[in-house]
Tab-separated table of C-alpha atoms in Angstrom:
chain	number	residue	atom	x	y	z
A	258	UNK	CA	119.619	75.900	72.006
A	259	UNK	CA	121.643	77.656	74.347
A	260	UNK	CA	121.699	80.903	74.294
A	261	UNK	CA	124.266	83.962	74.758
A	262	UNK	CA	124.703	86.601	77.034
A	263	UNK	CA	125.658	89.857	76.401
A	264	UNK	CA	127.305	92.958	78.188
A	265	UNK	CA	128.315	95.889	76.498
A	266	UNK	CA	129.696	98.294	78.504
A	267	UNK	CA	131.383	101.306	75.987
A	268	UNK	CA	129.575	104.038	73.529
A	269	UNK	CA	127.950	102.008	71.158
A	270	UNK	CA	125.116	101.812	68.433
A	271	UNK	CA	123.143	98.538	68.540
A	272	UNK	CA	121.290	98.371	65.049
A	273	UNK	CA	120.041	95.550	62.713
A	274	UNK	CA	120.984	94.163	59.024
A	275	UNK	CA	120.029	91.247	57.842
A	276	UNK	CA	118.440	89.907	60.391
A	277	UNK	CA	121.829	90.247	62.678
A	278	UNK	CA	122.236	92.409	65.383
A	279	UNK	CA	125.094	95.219	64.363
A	280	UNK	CA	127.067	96.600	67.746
A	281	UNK	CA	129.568	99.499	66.462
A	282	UNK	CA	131.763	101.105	68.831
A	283	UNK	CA	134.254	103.320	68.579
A	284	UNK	CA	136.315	100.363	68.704
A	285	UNK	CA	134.791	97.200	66.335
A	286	UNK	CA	131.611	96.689	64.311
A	287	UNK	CA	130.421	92.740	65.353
A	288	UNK	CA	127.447	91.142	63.977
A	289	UNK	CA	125.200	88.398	65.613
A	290	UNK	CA	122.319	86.465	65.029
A	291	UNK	CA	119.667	87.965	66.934
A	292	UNK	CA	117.889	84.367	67.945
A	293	UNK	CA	121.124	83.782	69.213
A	294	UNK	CA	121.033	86.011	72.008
A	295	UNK	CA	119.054	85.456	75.096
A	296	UNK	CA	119.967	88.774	77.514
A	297	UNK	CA	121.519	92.041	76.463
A	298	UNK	CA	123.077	94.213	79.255
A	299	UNK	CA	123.676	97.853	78.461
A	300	UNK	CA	125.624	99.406	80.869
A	301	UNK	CA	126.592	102.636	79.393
A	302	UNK	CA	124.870	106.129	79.359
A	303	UNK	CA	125.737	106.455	75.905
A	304	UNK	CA	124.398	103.114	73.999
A	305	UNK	CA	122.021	104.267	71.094
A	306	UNK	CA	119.466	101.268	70.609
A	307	UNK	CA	116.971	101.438	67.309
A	308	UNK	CA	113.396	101.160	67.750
A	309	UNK	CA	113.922	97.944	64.887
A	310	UNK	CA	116.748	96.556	66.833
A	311	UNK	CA	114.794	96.617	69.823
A	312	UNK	CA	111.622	95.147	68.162
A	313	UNK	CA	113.299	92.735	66.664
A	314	UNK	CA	115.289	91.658	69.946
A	315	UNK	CA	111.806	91.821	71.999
A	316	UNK	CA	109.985	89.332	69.147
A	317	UNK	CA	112.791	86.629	69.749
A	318	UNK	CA	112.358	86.969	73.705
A	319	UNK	CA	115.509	88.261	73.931
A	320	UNK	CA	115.658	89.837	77.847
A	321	UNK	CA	117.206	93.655	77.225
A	322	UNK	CA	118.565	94.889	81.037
A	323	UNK	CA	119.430	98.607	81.642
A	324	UNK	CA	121.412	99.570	84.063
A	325	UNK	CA	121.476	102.553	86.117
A	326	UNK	CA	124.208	105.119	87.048
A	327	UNK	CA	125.088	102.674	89.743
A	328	UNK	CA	125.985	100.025	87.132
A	329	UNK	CA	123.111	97.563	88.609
A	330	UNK	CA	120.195	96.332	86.682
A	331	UNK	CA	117.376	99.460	86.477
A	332	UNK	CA	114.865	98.273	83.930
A	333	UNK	CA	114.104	95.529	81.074
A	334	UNK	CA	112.502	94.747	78.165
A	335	UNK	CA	110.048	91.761	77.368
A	336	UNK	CA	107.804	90.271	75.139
A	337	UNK	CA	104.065	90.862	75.816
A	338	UNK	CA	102.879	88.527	73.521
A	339	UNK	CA	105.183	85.449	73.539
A	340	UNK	CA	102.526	82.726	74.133
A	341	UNK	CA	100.016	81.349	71.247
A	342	UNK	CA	97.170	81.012	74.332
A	343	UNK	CA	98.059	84.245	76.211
A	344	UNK	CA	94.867	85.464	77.070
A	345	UNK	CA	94.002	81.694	78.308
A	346	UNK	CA	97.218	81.225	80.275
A	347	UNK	CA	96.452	84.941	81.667
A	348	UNK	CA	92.826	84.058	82.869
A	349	UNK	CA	94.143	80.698	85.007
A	350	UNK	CA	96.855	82.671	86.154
A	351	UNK	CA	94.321	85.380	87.417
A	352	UNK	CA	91.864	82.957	88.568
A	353	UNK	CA	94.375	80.574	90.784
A	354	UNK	CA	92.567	80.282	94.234
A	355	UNK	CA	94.583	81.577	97.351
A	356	UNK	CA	95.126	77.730	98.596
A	357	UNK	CA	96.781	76.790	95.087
A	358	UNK	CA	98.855	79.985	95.415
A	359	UNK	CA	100.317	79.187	99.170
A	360	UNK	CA	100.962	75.352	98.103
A	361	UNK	CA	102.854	76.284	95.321
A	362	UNK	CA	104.830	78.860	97.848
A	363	UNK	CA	105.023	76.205	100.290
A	364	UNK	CA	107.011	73.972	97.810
A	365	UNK	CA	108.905	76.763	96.311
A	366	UNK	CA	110.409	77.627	100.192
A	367	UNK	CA	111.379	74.337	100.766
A	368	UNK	CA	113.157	74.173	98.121
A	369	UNK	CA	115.170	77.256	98.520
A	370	UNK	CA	115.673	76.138	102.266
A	371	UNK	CA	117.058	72.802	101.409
A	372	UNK	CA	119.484	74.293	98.498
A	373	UNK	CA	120.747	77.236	101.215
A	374	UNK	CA	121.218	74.052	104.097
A	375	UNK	CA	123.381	72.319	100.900
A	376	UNK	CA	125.760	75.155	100.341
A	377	UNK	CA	126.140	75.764	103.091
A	378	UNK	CA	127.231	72.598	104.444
A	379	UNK	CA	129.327	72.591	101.605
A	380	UNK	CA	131.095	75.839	102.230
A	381	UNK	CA	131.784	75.170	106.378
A	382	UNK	CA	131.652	71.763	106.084
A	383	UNK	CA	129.589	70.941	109.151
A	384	UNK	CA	125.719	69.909	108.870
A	385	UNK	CA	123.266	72.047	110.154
A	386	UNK	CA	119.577	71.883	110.157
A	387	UNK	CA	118.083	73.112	107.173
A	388	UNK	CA	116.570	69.592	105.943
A	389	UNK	CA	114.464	69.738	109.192
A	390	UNK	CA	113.543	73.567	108.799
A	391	UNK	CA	112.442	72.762	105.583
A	392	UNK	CA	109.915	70.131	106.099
A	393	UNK	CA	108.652	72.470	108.919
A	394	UNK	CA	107.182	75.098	106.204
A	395	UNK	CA	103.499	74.984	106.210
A	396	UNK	CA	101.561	76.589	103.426
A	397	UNK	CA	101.984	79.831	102.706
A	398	UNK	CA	104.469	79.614	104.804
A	399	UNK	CA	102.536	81.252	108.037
A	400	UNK	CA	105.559	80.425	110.272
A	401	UNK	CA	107.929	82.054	108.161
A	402	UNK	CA	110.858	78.824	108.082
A	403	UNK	CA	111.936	80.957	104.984
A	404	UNK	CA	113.105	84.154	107.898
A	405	UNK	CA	114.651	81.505	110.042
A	406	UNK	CA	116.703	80.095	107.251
A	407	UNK	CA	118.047	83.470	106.347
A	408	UNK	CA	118.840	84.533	109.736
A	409	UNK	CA	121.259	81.464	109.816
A	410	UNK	CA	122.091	81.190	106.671
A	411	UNK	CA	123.762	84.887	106.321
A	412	UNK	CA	125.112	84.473	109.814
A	413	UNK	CA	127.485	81.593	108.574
A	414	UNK	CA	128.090	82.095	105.430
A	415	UNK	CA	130.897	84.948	105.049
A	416	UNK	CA	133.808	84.744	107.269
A	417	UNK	CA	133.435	88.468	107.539
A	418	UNK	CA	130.764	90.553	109.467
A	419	UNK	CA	128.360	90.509	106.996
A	420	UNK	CA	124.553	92.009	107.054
A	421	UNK	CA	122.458	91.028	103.907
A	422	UNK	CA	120.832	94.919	103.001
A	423	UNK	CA	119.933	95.305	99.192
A	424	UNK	CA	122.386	98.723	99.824
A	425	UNK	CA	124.478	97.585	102.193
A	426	UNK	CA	128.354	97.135	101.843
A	427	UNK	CA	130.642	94.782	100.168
A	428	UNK	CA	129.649	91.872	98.989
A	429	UNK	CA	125.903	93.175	98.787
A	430	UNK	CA	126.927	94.968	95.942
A	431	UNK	CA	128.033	91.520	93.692
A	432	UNK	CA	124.885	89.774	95.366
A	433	UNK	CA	123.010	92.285	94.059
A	434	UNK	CA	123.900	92.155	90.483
A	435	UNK	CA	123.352	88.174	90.201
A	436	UNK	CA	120.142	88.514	91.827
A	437	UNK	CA	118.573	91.557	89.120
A	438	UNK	CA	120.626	88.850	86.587
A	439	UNK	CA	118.740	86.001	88.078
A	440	UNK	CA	115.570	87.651	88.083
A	441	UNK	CA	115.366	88.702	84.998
A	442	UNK	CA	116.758	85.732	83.606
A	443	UNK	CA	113.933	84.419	85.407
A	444	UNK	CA	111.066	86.975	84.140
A	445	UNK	CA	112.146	85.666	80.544
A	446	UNK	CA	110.876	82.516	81.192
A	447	UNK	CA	108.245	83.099	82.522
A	448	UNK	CA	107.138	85.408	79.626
A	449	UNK	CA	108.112	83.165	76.976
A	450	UNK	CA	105.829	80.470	78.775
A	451	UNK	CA	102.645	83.381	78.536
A	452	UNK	CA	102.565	83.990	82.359
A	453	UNK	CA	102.460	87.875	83.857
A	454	UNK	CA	105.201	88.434	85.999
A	455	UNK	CA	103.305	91.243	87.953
A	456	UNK	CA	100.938	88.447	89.695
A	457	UNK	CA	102.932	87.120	92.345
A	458	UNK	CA	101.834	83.942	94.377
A	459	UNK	CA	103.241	85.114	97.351
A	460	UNK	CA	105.092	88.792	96.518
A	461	UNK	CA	102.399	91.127	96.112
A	462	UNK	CA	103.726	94.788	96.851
A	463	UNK	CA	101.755	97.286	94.720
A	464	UNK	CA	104.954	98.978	93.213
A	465	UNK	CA	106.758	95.553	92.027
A	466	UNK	CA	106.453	95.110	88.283
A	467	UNK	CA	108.273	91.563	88.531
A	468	UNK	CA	106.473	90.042	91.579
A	469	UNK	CA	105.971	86.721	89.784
A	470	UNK	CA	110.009	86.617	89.075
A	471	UNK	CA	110.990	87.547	92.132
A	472	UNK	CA	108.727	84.361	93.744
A	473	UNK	CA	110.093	81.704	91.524
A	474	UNK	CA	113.600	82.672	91.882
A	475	UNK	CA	113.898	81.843	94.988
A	476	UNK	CA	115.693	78.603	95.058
A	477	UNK	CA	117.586	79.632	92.250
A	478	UNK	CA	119.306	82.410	94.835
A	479	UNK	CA	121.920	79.879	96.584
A	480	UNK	CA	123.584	79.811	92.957
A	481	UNK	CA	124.293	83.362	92.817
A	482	UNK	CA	125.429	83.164	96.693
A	483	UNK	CA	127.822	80.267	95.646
A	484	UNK	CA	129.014	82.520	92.261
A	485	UNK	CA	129.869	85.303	94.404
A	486	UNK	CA	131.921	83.927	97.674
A	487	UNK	CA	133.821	82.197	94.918
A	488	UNK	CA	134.266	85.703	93.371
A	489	UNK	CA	135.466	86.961	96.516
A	490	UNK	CA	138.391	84.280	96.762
A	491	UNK	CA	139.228	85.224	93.833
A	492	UNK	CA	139.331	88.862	93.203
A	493	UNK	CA	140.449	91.529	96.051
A	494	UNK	CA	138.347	94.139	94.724
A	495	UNK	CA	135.620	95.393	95.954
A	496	UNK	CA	133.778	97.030	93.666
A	497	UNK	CA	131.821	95.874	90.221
A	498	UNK	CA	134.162	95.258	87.292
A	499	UNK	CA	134.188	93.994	84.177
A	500	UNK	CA	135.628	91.238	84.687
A	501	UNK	CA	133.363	90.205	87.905
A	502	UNK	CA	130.022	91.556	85.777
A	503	UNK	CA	131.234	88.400	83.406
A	504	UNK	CA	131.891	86.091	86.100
A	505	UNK	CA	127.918	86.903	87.552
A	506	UNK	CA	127.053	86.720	84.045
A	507	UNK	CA	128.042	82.818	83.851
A	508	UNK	CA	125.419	81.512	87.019
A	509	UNK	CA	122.767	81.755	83.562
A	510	UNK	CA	124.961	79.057	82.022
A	511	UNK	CA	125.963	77.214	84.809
A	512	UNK	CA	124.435	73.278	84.858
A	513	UNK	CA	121.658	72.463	86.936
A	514	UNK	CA	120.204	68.940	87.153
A	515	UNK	CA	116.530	67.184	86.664
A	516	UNK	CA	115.633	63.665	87.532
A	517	UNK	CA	116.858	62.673	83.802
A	518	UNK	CA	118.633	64.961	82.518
A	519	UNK	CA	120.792	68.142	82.996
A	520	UNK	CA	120.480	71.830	81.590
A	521	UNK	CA	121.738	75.120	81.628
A	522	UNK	CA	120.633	77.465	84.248
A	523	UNK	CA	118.405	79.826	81.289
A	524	UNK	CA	116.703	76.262	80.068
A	525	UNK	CA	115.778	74.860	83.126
A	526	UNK	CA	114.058	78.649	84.548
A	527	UNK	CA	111.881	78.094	80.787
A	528	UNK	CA	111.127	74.442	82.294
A	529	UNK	CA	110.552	75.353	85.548
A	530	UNK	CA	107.950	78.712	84.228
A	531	UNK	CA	106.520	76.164	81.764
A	532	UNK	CA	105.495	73.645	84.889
A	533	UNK	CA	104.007	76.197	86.905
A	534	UNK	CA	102.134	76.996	83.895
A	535	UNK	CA	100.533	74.122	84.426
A	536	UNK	CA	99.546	74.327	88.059
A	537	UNK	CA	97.408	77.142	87.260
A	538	UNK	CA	95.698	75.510	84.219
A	539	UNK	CA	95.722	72.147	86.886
A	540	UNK	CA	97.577	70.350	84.549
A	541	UNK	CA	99.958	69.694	87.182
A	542	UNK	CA	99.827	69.987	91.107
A	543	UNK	CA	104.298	71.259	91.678
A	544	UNK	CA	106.461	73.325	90.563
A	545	UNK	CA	109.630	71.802	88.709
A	546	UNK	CA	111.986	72.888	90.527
A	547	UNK	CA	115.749	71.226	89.505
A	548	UNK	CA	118.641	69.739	91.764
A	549	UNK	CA	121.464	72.878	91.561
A	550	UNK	CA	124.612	70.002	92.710
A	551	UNK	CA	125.094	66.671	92.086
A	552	UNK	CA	127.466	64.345	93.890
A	553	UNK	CA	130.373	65.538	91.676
A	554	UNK	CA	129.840	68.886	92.778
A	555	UNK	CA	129.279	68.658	96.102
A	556	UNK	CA	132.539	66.624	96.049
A	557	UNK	CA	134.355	69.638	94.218
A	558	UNK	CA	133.287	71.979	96.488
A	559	UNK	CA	134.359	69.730	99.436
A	560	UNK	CA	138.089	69.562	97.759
A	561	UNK	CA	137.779	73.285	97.172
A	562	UNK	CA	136.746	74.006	101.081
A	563	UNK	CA	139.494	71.976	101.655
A	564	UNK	CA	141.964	73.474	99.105
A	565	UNK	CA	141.101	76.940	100.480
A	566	UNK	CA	141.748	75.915	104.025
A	567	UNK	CA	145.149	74.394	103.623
A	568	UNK	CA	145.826	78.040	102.049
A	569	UNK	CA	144.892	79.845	104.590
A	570	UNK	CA	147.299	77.671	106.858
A	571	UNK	CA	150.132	77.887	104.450
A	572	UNK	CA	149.548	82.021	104.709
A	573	UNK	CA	149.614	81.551	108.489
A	574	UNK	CA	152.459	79.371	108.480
A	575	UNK	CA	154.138	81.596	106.797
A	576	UNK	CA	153.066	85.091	109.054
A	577	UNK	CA	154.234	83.228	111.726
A	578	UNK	CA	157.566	82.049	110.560
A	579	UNK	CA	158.782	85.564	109.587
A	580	UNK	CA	157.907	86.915	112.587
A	581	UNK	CA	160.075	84.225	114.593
A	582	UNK	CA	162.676	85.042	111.896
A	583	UNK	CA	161.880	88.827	112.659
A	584	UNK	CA	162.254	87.973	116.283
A	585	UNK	CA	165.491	85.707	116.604
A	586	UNK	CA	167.036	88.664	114.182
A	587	UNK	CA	165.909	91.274	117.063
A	588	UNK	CA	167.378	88.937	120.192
A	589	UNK	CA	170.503	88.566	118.520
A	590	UNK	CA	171.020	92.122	117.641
């Protein structure tokens, strides 16, 4: 079942009745079914959450996100005990040797290379050679294809001067959001599938809580990329709204497509946590990793490029034909 998202942003108490989740503000009192809800963001210093509320939103692996004075994901909570073989799926997890661990790297950077060379092809509508860095990546990737990718990916992919810093300027900030809401999304899954998202395969920094997450979600990244420059042609504002926190809060709905069949973005991260579940217990040798376009949207976005470009010329068009209007007014004068 799919489930919701949501982002409560005023003075509220989040308490439970009945098995529903009560949210009184100083506004409304709403109820919902608490296995209906897959994230919570509280974005407020003033939200008053119940130990049984959160207990009870924890046991359903619900994903709770609090955010910081900054407005941007600062913390979460998950279940610790979401998996009927936890201590088994913990010990292959632990035990995975170091060549397992770079293959499944290995496949998981290709796959985020060829879904960056897609969109962006799609979004300047010229090919480039992401296909061939791709099949370049050794294991573990030793060359580092994935630092090569990013180099030219970033370079092309805003029309504006744009450095990719996790504090940088505008639009780091909205990048930033969907990637804490992509990562947890992400450490949800792999949770409810029994796996401990502080053993990375690759990320292994002492101080990351989430190292596991923030390897998986790699090719998942492009989707938040896409989310956002469509965010910027849409909205002039620069900073983090409510209205643009929504929009970021979509990419965990947004289809995504497997050999046979399509799902939501939140089922097919449990799919893909579940599969690499099984590489560890060497059930399976890859990662399922799903198709983020098909044809029909790769079309779209070609109609929207184009769409987009013929606006731009109109605007133009437009500049220049009031200032030749400015000008013959001018001469004649």
């Amino acid at each position: 079942m799919l489930k919701k998202s949501l982002l409560i942003e005023n003075k509220s108490s989040i308490t439970t009745k009945n098995n529903q989740l009560v949210i009184k503000s100083e506004i409304r009192e709403s109820t919902i079914p608490v296995e209906d809800i897959g994230y919570i963001v509280l974005d407020h210093p003033e939200i008053y959450l119940s130990i049984p509320a959160m207990n009870f939103l924890v046991e359903n692996n619900t994903a709770v996100i609090i955010c910081g004075n900054n407005h941007l994901p600062n913390g979460m909570l998950l279940n610790l005990n979401s998996h009927h073989i936890q201590q088994e799926i913990f010990k292959n997890q632990i035990n995975a040797t170091l060549p397992l661990k770079k293959q499944l790297w290995q496949q998981t950077i290709m796959e985020k290379i060829t879904n960056q060379g897609i969109l962006l092809e799609n979004n300047t509508n010229t090919n480039n050679s992401f296909e061939f860095i791709a099949s370049k990546v050794l294991s573990g990737d030793t060359t580092n294809r994935e630092g090569v990718a990013a180099a030219m990916y970033w370079k092309q992919f805003f029309e504006l001067k744009f450095k990719r810093e996790r504090f940088g300027d505008y639009p780091n900030n909205f990048l930033n959001y969907g990637y804490a809401i992509l990562r947890a999304a992400t450490a949800r899954a792999l949770s409810g599938s029994g796996l401990l998202n502080t053993l990375g395969i690759h990320h292994k920094s002492k101080y990351n809580a989430f190292a596991l997450a923030d390897d998986i979600m790699e090719p998942y990244r492009p989707l938040v990329d896409e989310k956002v420059l469509e965010i910027m042609q849409k909205y002039d504002e620069q900073d983090l709204s409510t209205a643009i926190k929504a929009e970021l809060l979509q990419i965990l709905t947004r289809t995504v497509y497997f050999n046979d069949e399509k799902s939501p973005l939140m089922v097919a991260l449990q799919k893909t946590a579940s599969s690499l579940q099984q590489c560890f217990s060497g059930e399976r040798k890859r990662i399922k990793y799903p198709k983020l376009w098909n044809y029909t949207d790769i079309e779209l976005c070609g109609y929207l490029y184009f769409l987009t470009s013929l606006q731009k010329l109109r605007k133009t068009g437009e500049m220049l034909l009031s200032l030749e209007t400015t000008s013959s007014k001018t001469a004649s004068a």
